[in-house]
Amino acid sequence: MSLNAITTRLLSVVGAGPAHPPPQRATPSQIHEVHEIRSQSRADKDESYTERQIPSIPIETGVSTIEAAQAIWGKKGRWLIIAGLCLIMIMYEIDNSTVYIYRNYATSSFQELSKLATLSTAGTIIFAVAKPPIAKLSNVIGRGETYLITISLYILSYIMMASAKTFNTYAAGCVFYSFGQSGTNLMNDIVVADLTTARYRAFGIGLLFWPFLITPWVAGFIVGSVTAPTGIGWRWGIGMLAIIMPFCASFIITTLLYYQGKSKKEGLAPVTKVSLYSFCSQIDLGGVVLFSGGLALILIPITLAASTPSSWRTPWIDALIAVGVVLLIALPFYEHYIAKYPVVPTHYFANPTIVLCLLLIALDSVGFQATHTYLYAWATVARGLEARDATFFTYTNGVTQCLVAILIGVAMAKTKRYKWVCVLGSTVRLVGYGVMLRLRGSENSLAEIFVVQLIQGIGSGMVGTTLLIPAQIQVPHAEMPQMTALVICFSSVGGSIGACIAGGIYTGTLQPALWRYLGDGATAQTVATLANSINGVAPPWGTPERTAVNAAFSEVMRYMTYAAVGPSAVAFIGTLFMPDYELPDKKNLVEY
């Protein structure tokens, strides 16, 4: 294949069109005409398709701005955006591969390892509830401006975590970290969806995470060096990210802001002053409070109760859950009758494709998080892996997932179908949990436990790729960010439930298992210390006491795997009912 042919194919994949001739600059009248055609086509489309379920929703300022910017940035601007995405994704994956590991050492240094699941669940809750408002914010103020906010939250979180003197301060830093990570993750997906057509979007999203094929292995050496006895320590490991992250993010932020500003200067995008009331209406503040508040008030009390079983007898736990349920019940009525720019339009839940995507990705995340929340702690304690090797082991699943997602994206672009991938992926997932029950133990070889991670990674790469795209193509481009946010939100909610299950199993079964395996020689202090830290508290390797500790940890991990099998089986059945639309060479199925 010639160089020109390769260039043309790459441009087609990212939605840039043919390399020659260069795209012509749109005029204000042409931009207006596009919006008129889109509105007319939506009104005239045949009722036999999903368009009949989508009411007319006003276009926010940020949507018009990014569409105008796309009309003028041409081939050069598109490649600048892609380069910016690559740079921020490299830093995002280095952060994602190290900060998660540092959390084990941070909680251990505060003697609070048993609260690891609480931190993980709180993080996934925030990761979930932050996405809808951030999606709406990107539609209102613009893509570049929203990136700026999320990166600022990242920097604040690094400073708070690195300088924390108490566990509570560190936990507060984790809260801001989850907001920054959630927003940046969502903005990356939104920009990829802006750039690609439905047919190539799975490949585009898979390719977006290519740095993860490399960063976990680099992160293993970073973590090993940072946490070594002579290393700089987990605090500086986090602190140095406060310098590197804004530098890497500046490229895509400045590029987006430049073209958005240029489109406004040339009259292609609206330049309007928005009142406080209009701003709150456009981000659907009421809907955000009901949706995010309702989820938080349900999931946070459940998390606290799971980590401390006696908390179920606390009246305020039941009260918070009841308030959360009421808020979520009120949400559809508010969105349907009051909200002008609904964050969760009610017609989404009349669409079987959207509903199935949301349920299936939540169920899949329950199983994954239940089996991975304490995976690193198990690898270091029950398997005796050093920090570097434990990091390699932990991320084997993710690296395999990224590689498979890229290959599956190519297959979906070729076949223009997605259901077969979803069914096959859920099958591999379910089989993988069965294999995990047999091969994830203290007596299994290193090869066997790594094979389990590889199998799970193959299933993850298939399932994760196919459950976002079908939902995105059911809505117009203006609603694509909030649909993306909703799918990832449900994934995070499922993940928080899975982490909650893992935390409940850990706190409820590990100490009794340690007492049982260690026998009469164990003391209350020894058992409590083993359950709350991984920093050199386990008995020497090869001793009967260490063998007992390894067996206790592995037994608890087996319970967590049993908890994952049920949701995975239900998800497999659900995939059989997934509609199988053809992926078009345009952004969605509802706009011409």
Coordinates of C-alpha atoms in Angstrom, one line a residue, residues 255-536:
T255 CA -5.7 24.0 20.4
L256 CA -9.4 23.7 21.3
L257 CA -9.5 27.2 22.7
Y258 CA -7.8 28.6 19.6
Y259 CA -10.2 27.1 17.1
Q260 CA -13.2 27.8 19.3
G261 CA -12.2 31.4 19.6
K262 CA -11.4 31.6 15.8
S263 CA -14.9 30.3 14.9
K264 CA -16.5 33.0 17.1
K265 CA -14.3 35.7 15.6
E266 CA -15.4 34.7 12.1
G267 CA -19.0 34.7 13.1
L268 CA -19.5 30.9 12.7
A269 CA -20.3 30.4 16.4
P270 CA -22.6 32.4 18.7
V271 CA -21.0 34.9 21.1
T272 CA -23.6 35.3 23.7
K273 CA -23.8 36.5 27.3
V274 CA -25.5 33.9 29.4
S275 CA -27.4 34.9 32.6
L276 CA -27.0 32.9 35.7
Y277 CA -30.6 31.5 35.3
S278 CA -29.9 30.6 31.7
F279 CA -26.6 28.9 32.6
C280 CA -28.3 26.8 35.3
S281 CA -31.1 25.9 32.9
Q282 CA -28.6 24.8 30.2
I283 CA -26.7 22.6 32.5
D284 CA -30.0 21.4 34.0
L285 CA -28.9 22.1 37.6
G286 CA -32.2 20.6 38.9
G287 CA -31.7 17.4 37.0
V288 CA -28.1 17.2 38.0
V289 CA -29.0 17.6 41.7
L290 CA -31.7 14.9 41.5
F291 CA -29.6 12.4 39.5
S292 CA -26.2 12.9 41.1
G293 CA -27.6 13.5 44.6
G294 CA -29.9 10.5 44.4
L295 CA -27.1 8.2 43.3
A296 CA -24.7 9.5 46.0
L297 CA -27.2 9.3 48.8
I298 CA -27.9 5.6 47.9
L299 CA -24.4 4.4 47.2
I300 CA -22.4 6.2 49.9
P301 CA -24.4 4.9 52.8
I302 CA -24.3 1.4 51.4
T303 CA -20.5 1.7 51.1
L304 CA -20.2 2.8 54.7
A305 CA -22.5 0.0 55.9
A306 CA -20.6 -2.6 53.9
S307 CA -17.2 -1.6 55.4
T308 CA -18.7 -1.6 58.9
P309 CA -21.5 -4.1 59.1
S310 CA -22.9 -2.8 62.4
S311 CA -23.7 0.5 60.5
W312 CA -26.8 -1.2 59.1
R313 CA -28.3 -0.7 62.5
T314 CA -27.7 3.1 62.3
P315 CA -31.0 4.9 61.5
W316 CA -29.3 7.6 59.3
I317 CA -28.1 5.0 56.9
D318 CA -31.7 4.0 56.1
A319 CA -32.8 7.7 56.0
L320 CA -30.1 8.7 53.4
I321 CA -31.0 5.7 51.2
A322 CA -34.7 6.6 51.4
V323 CA -34.0 10.2 50.4
G324 CA -31.8 9.0 47.5
V325 CA -34.6 6.8 46.3
V326 CA -37.1 9.7 46.4
L327 CA -34.7 12.0 44.4
L328 CA -34.3 9.3 41.7
I329 CA -38.1 8.8 41.5
A330 CA -38.6 12.5 41.1
L331 CA -36.0 12.7 38.4
P332 CA -38.0 11.5 35.4
F333 CA -41.0 13.8 36.2
Y334 CA -38.7 16.8 36.6
E335 CA -36.8 16.0 33.3
H336 CA -40.1 15.5 31.4
Y337 CA -42.2 18.4 32.6
I338 CA -39.8 21.1 33.8
A339 CA -36.2 20.8 32.4
K340 CA -35.7 22.6 29.1
Y341 CA -32.2 21.0 28.6
P342 CA -32.7 17.6 30.4
V343 CA -29.5 15.9 31.5
V344 CA -31.2 12.5 31.4
P345 CA -34.0 12.8 28.8
T346 CA -36.8 10.4 29.6
H347 CA -37.1 9.1 26.1
Y348 CA -33.7 7.4 26.5
F349 CA -35.4 4.8 28.7
A350 CA -38.0 4.0 26.0
N351 CA -35.2 2.9 23.7
P352 CA -34.3 -0.8 24.3
T353 CA -30.8 -0.5 22.9
I354 CA -29.9 2.3 25.3
V355 CA -31.5 0.5 28.3
L356 CA -29.7 -2.8 27.5
C357 CA -26.4 -0.9 27.1
L358 CA -26.8 0.8 30.5
L359 CA -27.8 -2.4 32.3
L360 CA -25.2 -4.6 30.8
I361 CA -22.2 -2.3 31.3
A362 CA -23.3 -1.9 35.0
L363 CA -23.5 -5.7 35.5
D364 CA -20.1 -6.2 33.8
S365 CA -18.6 -3.5 36.1
V366 CA -20.0 -5.1 39.2
G367 CA -18.1 -8.3 38.5
F368 CA -14.9 -6.6 37.5
Q369 CA -14.6 -4.3 40.5
A370 CA -15.6 -7.1 42.9
T371 CA -12.7 -9.2 41.8
H372 CA -10.1 -6.4 41.4
T373 CA -10.5 -4.0 44.4
Y374 CA -8.2 -6.1 46.6
L375 CA -6.2 -7.7 43.7
Y376 CA -3.0 -5.7 44.4
A377 CA -3.1 -6.4 48.1
W378 CA -3.6 -10.1 47.5
A379 CA -0.7 -10.2 45.0
T380 CA 1.7 -8.6 47.4
V381 CA 0.6 -10.6 50.5
A382 CA -0.6 -14.0 49.3
R383 CA 1.7 -14.2 46.3
G384 CA 4.7 -12.3 47.7
L385 CA 5.1 -10.2 44.6
E386 CA 7.3 -7.1 44.7
A387 CA 5.8 -3.7 44.0
R388 CA 6.9 -3.8 40.3
D389 CA 5.8 -7.3 39.6
A390 CA 2.5 -6.8 41.5
T391 CA 1.9 -3.7 39.3
F392 CA 2.6 -5.8 36.1
F393 CA 0.1 -8.4 37.4
T394 CA -2.6 -6.0 38.3
Y395 CA -2.5 -4.3 34.9
T396 CA -2.2 -7.4 32.7
N397 CA -6.0 -7.3 32.4
G398 CA -6.1 -3.7 31.3
V399 CA -3.3 -4.0 28.7
T400 CA -4.9 -7.0 27.2
Q401 CA -8.2 -5.1 27.1
C402 CA -6.7 -2.2 25.3
L403 CA -5.1 -4.4 22.6
V404 CA -8.2 -6.4 22.1
A405 CA -10.3 -3.2 21.9
I406 CA -8.2 -1.9 19.1
L407 CA -8.5 -5.2 17.1
I408 CA -12.2 -5.4 17.8
G409 CA -12.6 -1.8 16.6
V410 CA -11.1 -2.8 13.3
A411 CA -13.4 -5.8 13.1
M412 CA -16.5 -3.7 13.8
A413 CA -15.5 -1.2 11.2
K414 CA -15.1 -4.1 8.7
T415 CA -18.4 -5.9 9.5
K416 CA -20.4 -2.7 10.5
R417 CA -21.9 -4.8 13.3
Y418 CA -21.4 -5.1 17.1
K419 CA -23.8 -7.7 18.6
W420 CA -21.5 -10.7 17.8
V421 CA -18.7 -9.0 19.6
C422 CA -20.9 -8.3 22.7
V423 CA -22.1 -11.9 22.9
L424 CA -18.7 -13.4 22.4
G425 CA -17.1 -11.0 25.0
S426 CA -19.7 -11.7 27.7
T427 CA -19.1 -15.5 27.1
V428 CA -15.4 -15.0 27.6
R429 CA -16.1 -12.9 30.7
L430 CA -18.3 -15.6 32.3
V431 CA -15.8 -18.4 31.4
G432 CA -13.0 -16.3 32.8
Y433 CA -14.7 -16.0 36.2
G434 CA -15.1 -19.8 36.2
V435 CA -11.4 -20.2 35.5
M436 CA -10.6 -17.6 38.2
L437 CA -12.2 -19.8 40.8
R438 CA -9.8 -22.6 39.9
L439 CA -6.6 -20.7 39.2
R440 CA -6.5 -17.6 41.5
G441 CA -5.2 -19.2 44.7
S442 CA -2.1 -19.2 46.9
E443 CA -1.0 -22.6 45.5
N444 CA -1.4 -21.7 41.8
S445 CA 1.7 -20.9 39.6
L446 CA 2.5 -17.4 38.4
A447 CA 1.7 -18.5 34.9
E448 CA -1.8 -19.6 35.9
I449 CA -2.7 -16.4 37.7
F450 CA -1.5 -14.3 34.8
V451 CA -3.5 -16.5 32.4
V452 CA -6.7 -15.6 34.4
Q453 CA -5.9 -11.9 33.9
L454 CA -5.4 -12.4 30.1
I455 CA -8.7 -14.2 29.7
Q456 CA -10.5 -11.4 31.6
G457 CA -8.8 -8.8 29.5
I458 CA -10.0 -10.4 26.3
G459 CA -13.6 -10.3 27.6
S460 CA -13.2 -6.7 28.8
G461 CA -11.9 -5.5 25.5
M462 CA -14.9 -6.9 23.7
V463 CA -17.6 -5.9 26.2
G464 CA -16.3 -2.4 26.9
T465 CA -16.0 -1.6 23.2
T466 CA -19.5 -2.7 22.2
L467 CA -21.6 -1.2 25.0
L468 CA -20.9 2.5 24.4
I469 CA -21.2 2.7 20.6
P470 CA -24.8 1.3 20.2
A471 CA -26.0 3.8 22.8
Q472 CA -24.2 6.8 21.2
I473 CA -25.7 6.1 17.7
Q474 CA -29.2 6.3 19.1
V475 CA -29.0 10.1 19.7
P476 CA -28.1 13.2 17.7
H477 CA -24.6 14.8 18.0
A478 CA -25.9 17.5 20.4
E479 CA -26.9 14.8 22.9
M480 CA -23.8 12.6 22.4
P481 CA -21.8 13.9 25.4
Q482 CA -24.6 13.3 27.9
M483 CA -25.3 9.8 26.4
T484 CA -21.5 9.0 26.7
A485 CA -21.7 10.3 30.3
L486 CA -24.7 8.2 31.1
V487 CA -23.2 5.0 29.8
I488 CA -19.9 5.5 31.7
C489 CA -21.9 6.7 34.7
F490 CA -23.8 3.4 34.8
S491 CA -20.5 1.6 34.4
S492 CA -19.1 3.5 37.4
V493 CA -22.2 2.8 39.4
G494 CA -21.8 -0.9 38.7
G495 CA -18.1 -0.6 39.7
S496 CA -19.0 1.1 43.0
I497 CA -21.5 -1.7 43.8
G498 CA -18.8 -4.2 43.0
A499 CA -16.2 -2.4 45.2
C500 CA -18.9 -2.2 47.9
I501 CA -19.4 -6.0 47.7
A502 CA -15.6 -6.5 47.8
G503 CA -15.3 -4.3 50.8
G504 CA -18.1 -6.0 52.7
I505 CA -16.6 -9.4 52.0
Y506 CA -13.1 -8.2 53.0
T507 CA -14.2 -6.7 56.3
G508 CA -16.6 -9.5 57.1
T509 CA -14.5 -12.5 56.3
L510 CA -10.7 -11.8 56.3
Q511 CA -10.2 -11.5 60.1
P512 CA -12.3 -14.6 60.9
A513 CA -10.3 -16.5 58.2
L514 CA -7.0 -15.3 59.7
W515 CA -8.1 -16.5 63.1
R516 CA -9.0 -19.8 61.6
Y517 CA -5.9 -20.4 59.6
L518 CA -3.4 -19.0 62.1
G519 CA -4.8 -20.9 65.0
D520 CA -4.2 -20.4 68.7
G521 CA -0.9 -18.6 68.2
A522 CA -2.6 -15.5 66.7
T523 CA -3.2 -12.3 68.7
A524 CA -5.9 -9.7 68.1
Q525 CA -3.2 -7.1 67.3
T526 CA -1.6 -9.4 64.7
V527 CA -4.8 -10.2 63.0
A528 CA -5.9 -6.5 62.9
T529 CA -2.5 -5.4 61.6
L530 CA -2.5 -8.0 58.8
A531 CA -6.0 -6.9 57.7
N532 CA -5.1 -3.2 57.6
S533 CA -1.7 -2.9 56.0
I534 CA 0.6 -4.4 53.4
N535 CA 3.7 -2.6 54.5
G536 CA 6.0 -5.4 55.7

